[in-house]
Amino acid sequence: MKNIYKIVLGLILILNFNQTNSQEATNDTIVPVSLEGVVVSTPFNESLENNVISVDKVNLGDLGFLKSQSIPKALYNVPGVSFITTGPGIQKPVIRGLSGNRVVTVYQGIRFENMQWGDEHGLEIHTSGISSIEVIKGPMSVLYGSDAIGGVLYISPESYLSENGLKVDIESLYNSNYSGINSSVGLNTKINKFSLLARASIIDAGDYENADGVVENTWTEMTDFKFGVGFNTDNFESDLRFNYTATNLGIPHEEHGDHDDHDDDHDDDHDDDHEEEEESYQELENTIISWKNSLKFDNKSELQVTLGLSDNLRKEFGHHEEHGDHDDDHDDDHDDDDHDDDHDDHDDHEGEAHIDMQLQTTSLDFKYIFPKTDKFEFILGGSILNQENSNFGEEELIPDAEKQDLGFYGISHVHLENLDLMVGFRGDQRDIHAHDHHTNSDFDKSYSSFTASFGLKKNLGTSSVLRLNYASGYRAPNLSELFADGVHHGTARYEIGNDRLSVEKTNQIDLSLQTYSEKTTFGVDIFYNFCNNHIFLNPTGSSIDDMPVYNYSQADSNIAGLEVALSGKTNLDWLTYNTSIEYLSGKLEEGGYLPLISPLTFKLDFDLDFSEAGLYEIGLLSKANQNDVSDFETPTESYSLIDISGSYMLNMANNDLNLFWSVSNLFDKEYVDHLSRLKNLNIHDMGRNISVGLKYSF
């Protein structure tokens, strides 16, 4: 693999050997991460170039249709970001080795809390109707409170039209590997001061295939509806958003061997992809309502208030007899005769769900932006959050509980000649009341913390920017870590919580350098993150109900890493490139390694633009061995994948018709990614997949 890196980097140097550098920074480079536009995830809504905090921003409209089909694809070229996967249906973000509720996801301006239930739950956000994604890598508790110790994903919905008019778009994509359809239709209109948009999307995907055959029970179904109403005057803006998503997911439980008898007609019909005796699945419903208001005063100050309401429902059905708890209870509940082979409607399934949970969250976020001077900016803000978890099924992963968060912060920005300083502070209080049905006991927990941040940005001439940031962060233990006591079927473990866990506290130093020339953009990031009281699962060596027992424990840890990215144009007018190398190390201070640490990773993309109508891309992904694993992980071998894709634009009735195609894993490589949750079941990742799609706007 080292030879691959040398060859590719040598090629890039040759391509750029005769380039002429410019002393002035420019944004005329072809890069997947935008350098333009306003950043909304940081306090002062500045451009990426002027921001003290290093932020990666991806505009989905600039990516093309294929790369915007999922959040992992959209963030593919952002160094330091990876995803825990369970087949193609579940993707959970990992930022610099930290995941779960150590990463805060903000969607429609409010915290998106559906991932709180466990490792096997992804974002469940359909990318249609999303305009951009911003990534903050590292602690951001000063602005977002508890949990933002790994970073933040800030997902912005599509914008309203800027002028009066009507826009309609239709898009659809077919994936051959799992007979998957991903389609969407959207409407966006503006009439004077009022704006309205609506969008409906569906995903219907069967079981995926790898080198061994069909991986049963990895199917996904999703229905998504988005709606927005906006009102805008000179000094007042109001934006009401609604998003409803219903997702059904198959849950693979068992080891899959050889599937030589796989029916060649899989591509045409996935009705038989998952046999009834292995059928376990989840029904998930997410409802999000946000109402953001902004009032501007005559003294140039501004008050922003955002109200949020989210309702997350989770039901789990299927066979759990192998776990020993419910041999007699579930045999009658899951009658094969009552399950339609094409899994079009799981609501007719006999019996109640084994797991039936509801998570309701209400929130209020506010900030007052003081009048800006030439050299000084200041913001005061705060947040209030109430969250209730309720159980209705016969199994209880986490107890009935209520959580309240209260936080206040202040952030200042000082502008000096060629130097910018940012200083922030925040105080937080979290109260938890829980009722444990196992012991019929009540628990009351309170956590408080003070966090701070300091950053500086130094312009080195006219073409380079140096950033140095320090930030502390905190995370209170979640309900699973505190109160778990039972089999977690999604992870095949018996987990035992610890109600004596302390708050996690992190301190990160991040040094980044970015340089710009007429044809290239180069960036390097070096960071070190130290965590006190890192919470992790510790295997006990014993078993209950034939399941290995894990206790939640704490120890100090550290994560260090290096990210290097280079992108730009070559001497060939039709050829541009983007490449990056990522290295990450995560260790426990008492010895051993942290889980879910991505190995050394190399990425290289070439864009070939031969005409105004056509664009082609060749991508290489190469990952090294990962042998530095935690006590409950298995090592993974190195692998390299080649992807190719293309797009073509046609004019139809004076409107644009875009045609897209791609072949991922071109050579049908047999591999296992280190962050795949199926690797412990000896299940390989997806084989070759051919995608074809179109998008029409009018």
XYZ file of C-alpha atoms in Angstrom:
698
model
C 0.000 0.000 0.000
C 2.885 2.356 0.668
C 3.932 1.901 -2.956
C 0.446 2.941 -4.075
C 0.714 6.157 -2.055
C 4.146 6.922 -3.550
C 3.026 6.309 -7.115
C -0.117 8.416 -6.807
C 1.560 11.304 -5.038
C 4.328 11.216 -7.634
C 1.730 11.441 -10.376
C 0.145 14.486 -8.746
C 3.538 16.195 -8.469
C 4.216 15.543 -12.148
C 0.838 16.929 -13.141
C 1.528 20.112 -11.181
C 5.234 20.519 -11.980
C 4.842 23.302 -14.470
C 1.995 25.134 -12.766
C 2.375 28.841 -12.090
C 1.535 29.886 -8.567
C -0.398 33.003 -7.778
C 0.210 35.205 -4.763
C -3.461 35.956 -4.426
C -5.960 33.527 -2.962
C -8.693 32.365 -5.302
C -11.743 30.180 -5.064
C -11.513 29.079 -8.711
C -10.455 25.571 -7.835
C -12.486 22.464 -8.432
C -12.816 21.036 -4.960
C -15.600 19.033 -3.309
C -15.399 21.086 -0.129
C -16.608 24.610 -0.737
C -14.521 27.623 0.149
C -17.383 29.982 -0.503
C -20.598 30.807 1.243
C -21.534 31.641 4.783
C -20.918 29.177 7.608
C -23.984 28.808 9.839
C -22.684 26.162 12.259
C -20.286 28.593 13.982
C -21.338 31.695 15.929
C -20.786 34.662 13.623
C -21.987 33.461 10.188
C -18.723 34.242 8.429
C -17.211 32.738 5.302
C -15.051 29.639 5.518
C -11.939 31.647 4.758
C -12.628 34.196 7.500
C -13.754 31.722 10.165
C -11.456 31.214 13.138
C -12.778 27.681 13.571
C -11.805 25.286 10.802
C -14.997 24.073 9.123
C -15.591 21.825 6.115
C -18.661 22.710 4.091
C -20.150 20.580 1.348
C -22.794 22.034 -0.942
C -24.804 19.097 -2.217
C -25.825 21.000 -5.332
C -22.151 21.154 -6.387
C -21.576 17.423 -5.964
C -23.775 16.053 -8.668
C -26.723 13.786 -8.296
C -24.918 10.536 -7.428
C -22.743 11.886 -4.611
C -25.698 13.619 -2.995
C -27.725 10.412 -2.590
C -26.525 9.765 0.958
C -24.702 11.645 3.693
C -21.685 9.252 3.642
C -21.272 9.833 -0.098
C -21.668 13.587 0.313
C -18.968 13.701 3.016
C -16.692 11.176 1.304
C -13.957 13.716 0.577
C -13.982 15.390 3.997
C -10.872 14.162 5.866
C -11.501 12.834 9.363
C -15.109 11.792 8.725
C -16.138 8.154 8.421
C -19.249 6.079 9.081
C -20.183 3.009 11.078
C -22.298 0.901 8.737
C -24.724 -1.983 8.983
C -25.125 -2.853 5.347
C -26.302 -0.046 3.034
C -29.246 0.941 5.257
C -27.570 2.245 8.442
C -24.764 4.816 8.510
C -23.638 6.404 11.749
C -21.152 9.329 11.590
C -17.693 9.102 13.145
C -15.571 12.240 13.493
C -11.920 11.641 14.312
C -12.657 8.339 16.023
C -15.626 9.518 18.105
C -19.198 8.483 17.343
C -22.620 7.914 18.874
C -23.852 10.818 20.949
C -20.297 12.170 21.058
C -21.210 13.724 17.701
C -24.048 16.254 17.673
C -26.186 16.353 14.545
C -28.122 19.550 13.918
C -30.922 19.345 11.371
C -33.387 22.134 10.517
C -31.598 24.214 13.169
C -32.298 21.838 16.100
C -30.553 18.834 17.626
C -31.393 15.565 15.892
C -31.713 13.017 18.687
C -32.727 9.767 16.994
C -29.257 8.203 17.382
C -29.403 8.165 21.167
C -30.727 4.610 21.302
C -27.553 2.767 20.388
C -24.737 1.968 17.978
C -27.000 0.303 15.428
C -28.980 3.463 14.686
C -28.040 5.798 11.886
C -29.123 9.265 10.875
C -32.214 8.241 8.913
C -32.194 11.531 7.022
C -33.013 11.510 3.317
C -30.617 13.796 1.484
C -33.202 15.066 -0.992
C -34.110 18.529 0.179
C -30.722 19.188 1.837
C -28.655 22.124 0.598
C -25.392 21.761 2.543
C -23.589 19.914 5.327
C -21.025 21.591 7.568
C -18.573 19.589 9.647
C -16.859 20.846 12.788
C -14.165 18.408 13.887
C -13.477 18.502 17.590
C -15.185 19.743 20.789
C -17.897 22.336 20.268
C -19.633 22.155 23.636
C -19.284 25.927 24.032
C -21.947 26.388 21.385
C -23.873 23.085 21.477
C -23.588 21.880 25.069
C -23.269 18.274 26.171
C -22.281 15.563 23.674
C -20.448 17.771 21.155
C -17.026 16.446 22.161
C -16.266 14.713 18.872
C -17.709 17.315 16.577
C -20.835 18.561 14.866
C -22.699 17.750 11.670
C -24.786 20.758 10.735
C -27.298 19.808 8.035
C -29.096 22.696 6.345
C -32.343 22.106 4.439
C -32.814 23.443 0.933
C -33.306 27.179 0.618
C -36.375 28.966 -0.613
C -36.335 30.697 -3.977
C -34.737 34.134 -3.889
C -37.210 35.595 -6.413
C -40.866 35.076 -7.247
C -41.417 31.954 -9.292
C -41.943 28.196 -9.304
C -39.394 25.376 -9.557
C -40.128 21.645 -9.797
C -37.547 18.856 -9.886
C -37.837 15.098 -10.325
C -35.022 12.644 -9.680
C -34.678 8.890 -9.589
C -31.828 6.412 -9.130
C -31.612 2.627 -9.588
C -28.919 0.475 -7.899
C -28.316 -2.946 -9.408
C -26.648 -4.674 -6.459
C -29.687 -4.605 -4.185
C -32.406 -3.730 -6.688
C -32.744 -0.351 -5.032
C -34.872 2.594 -6.075
C -34.273 6.106 -4.687
C -36.699 8.701 -6.047
C -37.797 12.197 -5.121
C -40.049 14.991 -6.379
C -39.864 18.539 -5.060
C -41.643 21.882 -5.444
C -40.302 25.302 -4.452
C -42.166 28.581 -4.911
C -42.064 32.204 -3.754
C -44.818 34.799 -3.859
C -43.678 38.190 -2.557
C -42.892 37.833 1.167
C -44.009 34.216 1.442
C -42.128 31.091 0.390
C -43.195 27.460 0.288
C -41.518 24.175 -0.516
C -42.557 20.546 -0.394
C -40.802 17.278 -1.197
C -41.625 13.575 -1.176
C -39.012 10.824 -1.405
C -38.861 7.030 -1.268
C -36.178 4.380 -0.929
C -36.900 0.723 -1.641
C -33.829 -1.493 -1.478
C -33.497 -5.265 -1.201
C -30.794 -7.394 0.397
C -27.337 -6.540 -0.871
C -24.867 -8.917 -2.487
C -21.196 -9.483 -1.816
C -18.608 -11.985 -3.000
C -20.361 -14.753 -1.033
C -23.847 -14.078 -2.376
C -26.899 -12.398 -0.898
C -26.627 -11.022 2.632
C -30.089 -11.750 3.890
C -32.187 -9.303 5.852
C -30.227 -6.184 4.906
C -33.129 -4.538 3.065
C -34.279 -0.960 3.622
C -37.498 0.936 3.009
C -37.889 4.678 3.592
C -40.633 7.202 2.970
C -39.801 10.856 3.542
C -41.905 14.039 3.440
C -40.575 17.573 3.835
C -42.524 20.825 4.043
C -41.482 24.406 4.676
C -43.101 27.846 4.914
C -41.065 31.035 5.060
C -41.877 34.692 5.661
C -39.370 37.450 5.052
C -39.352 41.226 5.547
C -36.506 43.715 5.915
C -36.165 43.178 9.670
C -37.969 39.910 10.358
C -37.562 36.350 9.074
C -39.556 33.279 10.016
C -38.996 29.719 8.823
C -41.282 26.811 9.762
C -40.064 23.332 8.728
C -41.611 19.882 8.961
C -40.004 16.528 8.161
C -41.564 13.075 8.570
C -39.560 9.937 7.855
C -40.743 6.315 8.145
C -38.050 3.669 7.831
C -38.196 -0.143 7.895
C -34.900 -1.975 8.252
C -33.966 -5.632 8.184
C -31.665 -6.746 11.029
C -29.082 -9.371 10.078
C -28.309 -11.605 13.055
C -26.646 -14.722 11.850
C -23.436 -15.668 10.121
C -23.837 -15.958 6.381
C -21.899 -18.505 4.463
C -21.831 -19.538 0.850
C -24.816 -18.628 -1.251
C -24.017 -20.401 -4.492
C -27.668 -21.142 -5.045
C -28.567 -17.477 -5.230
C -31.228 -16.846 -7.861
C -29.929 -14.850 -10.815
C -33.220 -12.997 -10.899
C -32.311 -11.057 -7.749
C -31.809 -7.860 -9.719
C -35.360 -7.979 -10.940
C -37.121 -8.905 -7.742
C -35.910 -8.992 -4.163
C -39.037 -10.576 -2.739
C -37.159 -13.663 -1.650
C -34.002 -11.958 -0.447
C -34.764 -12.588 3.209
C -36.299 -15.855 4.345
C -38.907 -15.767 7.027
C -37.011 -17.808 9.551
C -34.286 -15.125 9.711
C -36.612 -12.164 9.597
C -36.038 -9.500 12.211
C -36.713 -5.891 11.441
C -37.224 -2.427 12.857
C -39.922 0.132 12.221
C -38.709 3.693 12.798
C -40.626 6.951 12.576
C -39.075 10.397 12.953
C -41.105 13.599 13.067
C -39.261 16.928 13.257
C -40.805 20.374 13.527
C -38.654 23.482 13.777
C -39.599 27.150 13.849
C -36.762 29.628 13.479
C -37.319 33.362 13.898
C -34.916 36.248 13.466
C -35.625 39.858 14.484
C -33.244 42.643 13.458
C -33.176 45.899 15.428
C -32.337 49.429 14.344
C -29.039 49.364 16.269
C -27.828 46.480 14.015
C -28.311 43.873 16.723
C -30.297 40.703 16.168
C -32.316 38.219 18.215
C -32.667 34.638 16.992
C -35.084 32.170 18.575
C -35.600 28.576 17.423
C -38.279 26.232 18.757
C -37.941 22.513 18.123
C -40.088 19.424 18.545
C -39.097 15.909 17.558
C -40.828 12.580 18.056
C -38.851 9.376 17.451
C -40.578 5.984 17.474
C -38.810 2.633 17.353
C -40.320 -0.832 17.131
C -38.423 -4.071 16.711
C -39.955 -7.355 15.540
C -38.523 -10.790 14.901
C -37.007 -13.930 16.332
C -34.903 -13.670 19.442
C -35.219 -17.309 20.555
C -31.491 -17.852 20.201
C -30.892 -15.424 23.034
C -32.701 -17.623 25.503
C -35.108 -15.109 26.999
C -38.234 -15.515 24.976
C -38.418 -19.027 23.598
C -42.066 -19.499 24.319
C -43.263 -15.954 24.006
C -42.244 -15.183 20.445
C -42.820 -18.441 18.581
C -46.463 -17.642 18.164
C -45.903 -13.949 17.603
C -43.973 -14.419 14.376
C -46.003 -16.666 12.090
C -44.346 -17.122 8.686
C -47.741 -17.354 7.037
C -48.560 -13.814 8.139
C -45.463 -12.238 6.621
C -45.648 -11.238 2.970
C -42.487 -12.183 1.078
C -42.066 -8.792 -0.479
C -42.097 -7.059 2.934
C -44.347 -4.335 1.629
C -46.297 -4.030 4.877
C -44.916 -5.122 8.214
C -47.782 -3.558 10.109
C -49.843 -6.726 9.576
C -47.315 -8.765 11.535
C -48.986 -10.769 14.324
C -48.030 -10.000 17.874
C -46.626 -6.946 19.520
C -43.165 -5.553 19.018
C -40.473 -6.887 21.325
C -39.093 -3.371 21.592
C -41.443 -0.391 21.424
C -39.902 2.952 22.378
C -40.716 6.617 22.015
C -38.292 9.518 22.407
C -39.841 12.997 22.557
C -37.666 16.104 22.552
C -38.638 19.760 22.872
C -36.058 22.510 22.675
C -35.619 26.253 22.763
C -32.448 27.882 21.429
C -31.841 31.608 21.561
C -29.028 34.035 20.970
C -28.635 37.785 20.960
C -26.075 39.200 18.537
C -24.754 42.520 19.763
C -24.067 45.349 17.293
C -20.875 44.666 15.373
C -17.965 47.090 15.340
C -14.921 47.106 13.107
C -12.897 45.111 15.602
C -15.322 43.383 17.941
C -18.312 41.012 17.889
C -20.139 39.432 20.808
C -22.962 36.921 21.233
C -24.912 35.798 24.293
C -27.096 32.721 23.972
C -28.555 29.706 25.624
C -30.582 26.553 25.182
C -33.274 24.625 27.032
C -34.064 20.996 26.221
C -36.531 18.483 27.652
C -36.475 14.855 26.579
C -38.674 11.915 27.580
C -38.076 8.255 26.794
C -40.972 5.804 27.159
C -41.180 2.024 26.754
C -44.268 0.107 25.627
C -42.802 -3.254 24.562
C -41.972 -6.375 26.536
C -38.233 -5.672 26.352
C -36.531 -2.578 27.711
C -33.154 -1.482 26.364
C -33.102 1.775 28.291
C -35.495 2.781 31.080
C -38.315 5.253 31.095
C -36.607 8.543 31.765
C -36.832 12.307 31.579
C -33.884 14.604 30.852
C -33.575 18.379 31.162
C -30.696 20.454 29.796
C -30.021 24.112 30.555
C -27.063 26.029 29.157
C -25.826 29.608 28.681
C -22.849 30.831 26.675
C -20.967 33.887 25.545
C -18.608 34.131 22.557
C -16.497 37.059 21.389
C -14.610 37.683 18.161
C -11.779 40.220 17.986
C -10.551 41.440 14.599
C -6.951 42.663 14.436
C -4.682 43.312 11.478
C -3.948 39.908 9.902
C -5.086 38.260 13.124
C -8.472 37.140 14.468
C -9.171 35.923 18.011
C -12.225 34.059 19.303
C -12.943 33.315 22.962
C -15.981 31.439 24.293
C -17.347 30.078 27.563
C -20.400 28.075 28.586
C -22.079 26.628 31.666
C -24.399 23.594 31.502
C -26.679 21.670 33.813
C -28.258 18.273 33.027
C -30.813 16.522 35.259
C -31.989 12.952 34.653
C -34.844 11.104 36.306
C -35.205 7.434 35.389
C -37.374 4.519 36.479
C -35.758 1.073 36.245
C -38.423 -1.591 35.751
C -35.898 -4.339 36.457
C -35.560 -3.234 40.079
C -38.658 -1.003 40.293
C -36.347 1.777 41.435
C -36.091 5.474 40.674
C -32.830 7.241 39.926
C -32.016 10.931 39.937
C -28.779 12.167 38.413
C -27.399 15.668 37.958
C -24.374 16.769 35.949
C -22.858 20.196 35.492
C -19.913 21.490 33.578
C -18.055 24.605 32.477
C -16.412 24.612 29.042
C -14.254 27.127 27.209
C -12.664 27.650 23.830
C -9.922 29.810 22.359
C -8.935 30.212 18.744
C -6.793 32.383 16.521
C -6.502 32.788 12.794
C -3.377 34.279 11.269
C -3.119 35.315 7.639
C 0.324 34.364 6.310
C 0.613 36.723 3.386
C -2.251 36.687 0.906
C -2.377 32.970 0.116
C -2.081 31.063 3.409
C -4.070 30.840 6.629
C -2.898 29.372 9.936
C -5.441 28.383 12.593
C -4.824 27.306 16.157
C -7.786 26.231 18.266
C -8.185 24.921 21.788
C -11.538 23.716 23.076
C -12.827 21.808 26.055
C -15.962 19.705 25.907
C -18.137 17.578 28.080
C -20.581 14.705 27.729
C -22.888 13.403 30.406
C -23.447 9.608 30.416
C -26.434 8.538 28.345
C -29.253 6.286 29.525
C -27.757 3.096 28.112
C -24.428 3.708 29.823
C -26.139 4.408 33.126
C -28.958 1.879 33.282
C -28.565 -0.876 30.648
C -29.257 -4.357 31.994
C -30.071 -6.908 29.369
C -29.480 -8.287 25.907
C -28.831 -5.711 23.212
C -29.858 -7.706 20.156
C -28.574 -5.198 17.651
C -25.015 -5.592 18.956
C -25.293 -9.232 20.155
C -24.156 -8.354 23.690
C -25.507 -8.463 27.215
C -24.822 -4.933 28.445
C -24.746 -3.763 32.053
C -24.814 -0.057 32.835
C -23.096 1.810 35.623
C -25.017 4.544 37.441
C -21.776 5.777 39.054
C -20.271 6.998 35.778
C -18.817 10.493 35.758
C -18.932 13.168 33.086
C -16.571 12.797 30.129
C -14.334 15.851 29.714
C -12.164 16.469 26.677
C -9.455 18.939 25.745
C -8.392 19.256 22.118
C -5.667 21.265 20.411
C -5.968 21.627 16.659
C -3.401 23.213 14.342
C -4.317 23.681 10.680
C -2.657 25.303 7.699
C -4.339 26.077 4.389
C -2.653 27.493 1.315
C -4.254 28.668 -1.920
C -2.784 29.217 -5.337
C -4.245 29.821 -8.740
C -4.715 26.109 -9.364
C -4.349 24.276 -6.061
C -5.665 24.161 -2.527
C -3.580 22.458 0.135
C -4.489 21.800 3.759
C -2.960 19.983 6.708
C -4.491 19.417 10.160
C -2.732 18.081 13.253
C -4.762 17.458 16.379
C -4.595 15.902 19.835
C -7.664 15.142 21.952
C -7.334 14.077 25.591
C -10.401 12.713 27.383
C -10.904 12.280 31.119
C -13.277 9.478 32.108
C -13.850 8.109 28.610
C -16.820 5.711 28.780
C -16.443 2.392 26.986
C -17.736 -1.174 27.008
C -15.451 -3.597 28.793
C -15.831 -7.371 28.238
C -16.084 -9.333 31.481
C -15.321 -12.754 30.024
C -18.613 -14.160 31.337
C -21.928 -14.763 29.570
C -25.640 -14.538 30.334
C -28.192 -16.345 28.165
C -25.337 -17.396 25.870
C -24.456 -13.758 25.259
C -21.078 -12.204 26.200
C -21.396 -9.735 29.072
C -20.001 -6.204 28.785
C -19.852 -3.611 31.548
C -19.685 0.122 30.998
C -16.393 1.377 32.413
C -14.302 4.559 32.397
C -10.671 5.395 31.785
C -8.642 8.282 30.419
C -7.955 8.175 26.692
C -6.283 10.120 23.914
C -6.814 10.456 20.192
C -4.246 11.989 17.849
C -4.281 12.343 14.116
C -3.059 13.919 10.917
C -5.148 14.951 7.887
C -3.616 16.113 4.608
C -5.655 17.204 1.585
C -4.649 18.505 -1.847
C -6.947 19.468 -4.700
C -6.931 21.529 -7.845
C -6.342 21.717 -11.574
C -3.638 20.108 -13.678
C -1.911 21.404 -16.801
C -4.587 19.539 -18.729
C -7.627 21.793 -18.886
C -10.010 18.847 -18.682
C -8.406 17.152 -15.650
C -8.806 18.088 -11.957
C -8.058 16.051 -8.853
C -8.720 15.730 -5.144
C -6.607 13.607 -2.816
C -6.222 13.116 0.934
C -4.426 11.008 3.528
C -5.819 10.420 7.026
C -4.043 8.908 10.029
C -5.705 8.311 13.397
C -4.580 6.764 16.680
C -6.848 6.149 19.683
C -5.597 4.665 22.974
C -6.654 4.142 26.571
C -4.221 5.581 29.114
C -4.349 2.351 31.126
C -3.407 0.343 28.032
C -5.286 -0.939 25.032
C -6.990 0.766 22.115
C -10.233 2.595 21.544
C -12.823 0.942 19.295
C -13.958 2.150 15.874
C -10.700 3.821 14.896
C -10.428 3.990 11.133
C -7.089 2.780 9.690
C -4.687 4.796 7.564
C -6.764 5.947 4.607
C -5.853 7.287 1.185
C -8.326 8.789 -1.320
C -7.788 10.043 -4.853
C -10.386 11.326 -7.309
C -9.829 12.469 -10.888
C -12.492 14.562 -12.640
C -12.444 14.463 -16.439
C -14.388 17.308 -18.040
C -14.152 16.864 -21.811
C -17.152 19.003 -22.683
C -19.727 21.287 -21.150
C -22.302 18.504 -21.276
C -20.301 15.560 -19.932
C -18.270 14.870 -16.785
C -16.500 11.663 -15.744
C -14.809 10.647 -12.508
C -12.369 7.941 -11.414
C -11.956 7.329 -7.690
C -9.511 5.281 -5.639
C -10.057 4.386 -1.974
C -7.291 2.540 -0.167
C -7.294 1.542 3.522
C -4.462 -0.099 5.424
C -4.609 -2.962 7.913
C -6.126 -2.181 11.278
C -4.556 -4.354 13.963
C -4.772 -1.845 16.833
C -8.191 -2.943 18.045
C -10.163 -2.866 21.280
C -10.958 -5.941 23.333
C -14.200 -6.674 21.487
C -13.070 -5.840 17.945
C -11.527 -8.015 15.271
C -8.636 -6.829 13.075
C -9.276 -6.019 9.423
C -7.094 -6.412 6.354
C -6.149 -3.710 3.884
C -8.117 -3.175 0.701
C -8.379 -0.866 -2.293
C -11.482 -0.011 -4.323
C -11.946 1.652 -7.713
C -15.115 3.570 -8.606
C -16.032 5.184 -11.913
C -18.927 7.482 -12.756
C -20.212 9.858 -15.371
C -22.903 12.410 -16.068
C -24.373 14.012 -19.166
C -26.628 17.025 -19.541
C -29.337 17.305 -22.175
C -31.732 20.104 -23.003
C -35.361 19.035 -22.990
C -38.075 21.596 -23.611
C -35.661 24.383 -22.652
C -34.956 22.674 -19.312
C -32.026 20.608 -18.047
C -32.181 16.814 -18.051
C -29.198 15.284 -16.237
C -28.299 11.629 -16.773
C -25.994 9.848 -14.319
C -24.259 6.487 -14.031
C -21.646 4.917 -11.786
C -19.939 1.618 -11.046
C -18.748 1.272 -7.459
C -16.314 -1.458 -6.429
C -15.539 -1.861 -10.117
C -13.549 -5.091 -9.735
C -16.012 -6.676 -7.284
C -13.438 -6.675 -4.488
C -14.041 -8.930 -1.478
C -13.379 -6.796 1.583
C -14.508 -5.832 5.075
C -14.364 -2.248 6.300
C -13.165 -1.833 9.867
C -16.245 0.221 10.786
C -18.712 -2.349 9.476
C -20.864 -3.808 12.250
C -21.288 -6.966 10.180
C -17.617 -7.937 10.156
C -17.958 -9.869 13.423
C -20.590 -11.995 11.636
C -18.112 -12.795 8.863
C -20.134 -10.778 6.386
C -18.252 -8.939 3.637
C -19.169 -5.488 2.412
C -21.071 -4.803 -0.780
C -19.795 -6.077 -4.092
C -20.000 -4.351 -7.457
C -22.935 -1.959 -7.824
C -24.122 -0.228 -11.000
C -26.202 2.910 -10.557
C -28.169 4.788 -13.210
C -30.276 7.859 -12.588
C -31.765 11.041 -13.938
C -32.793 14.461 -12.696
C -35.130 16.851 -14.488
C -35.846 20.406 -13.366
C -38.314 22.888 -14.780
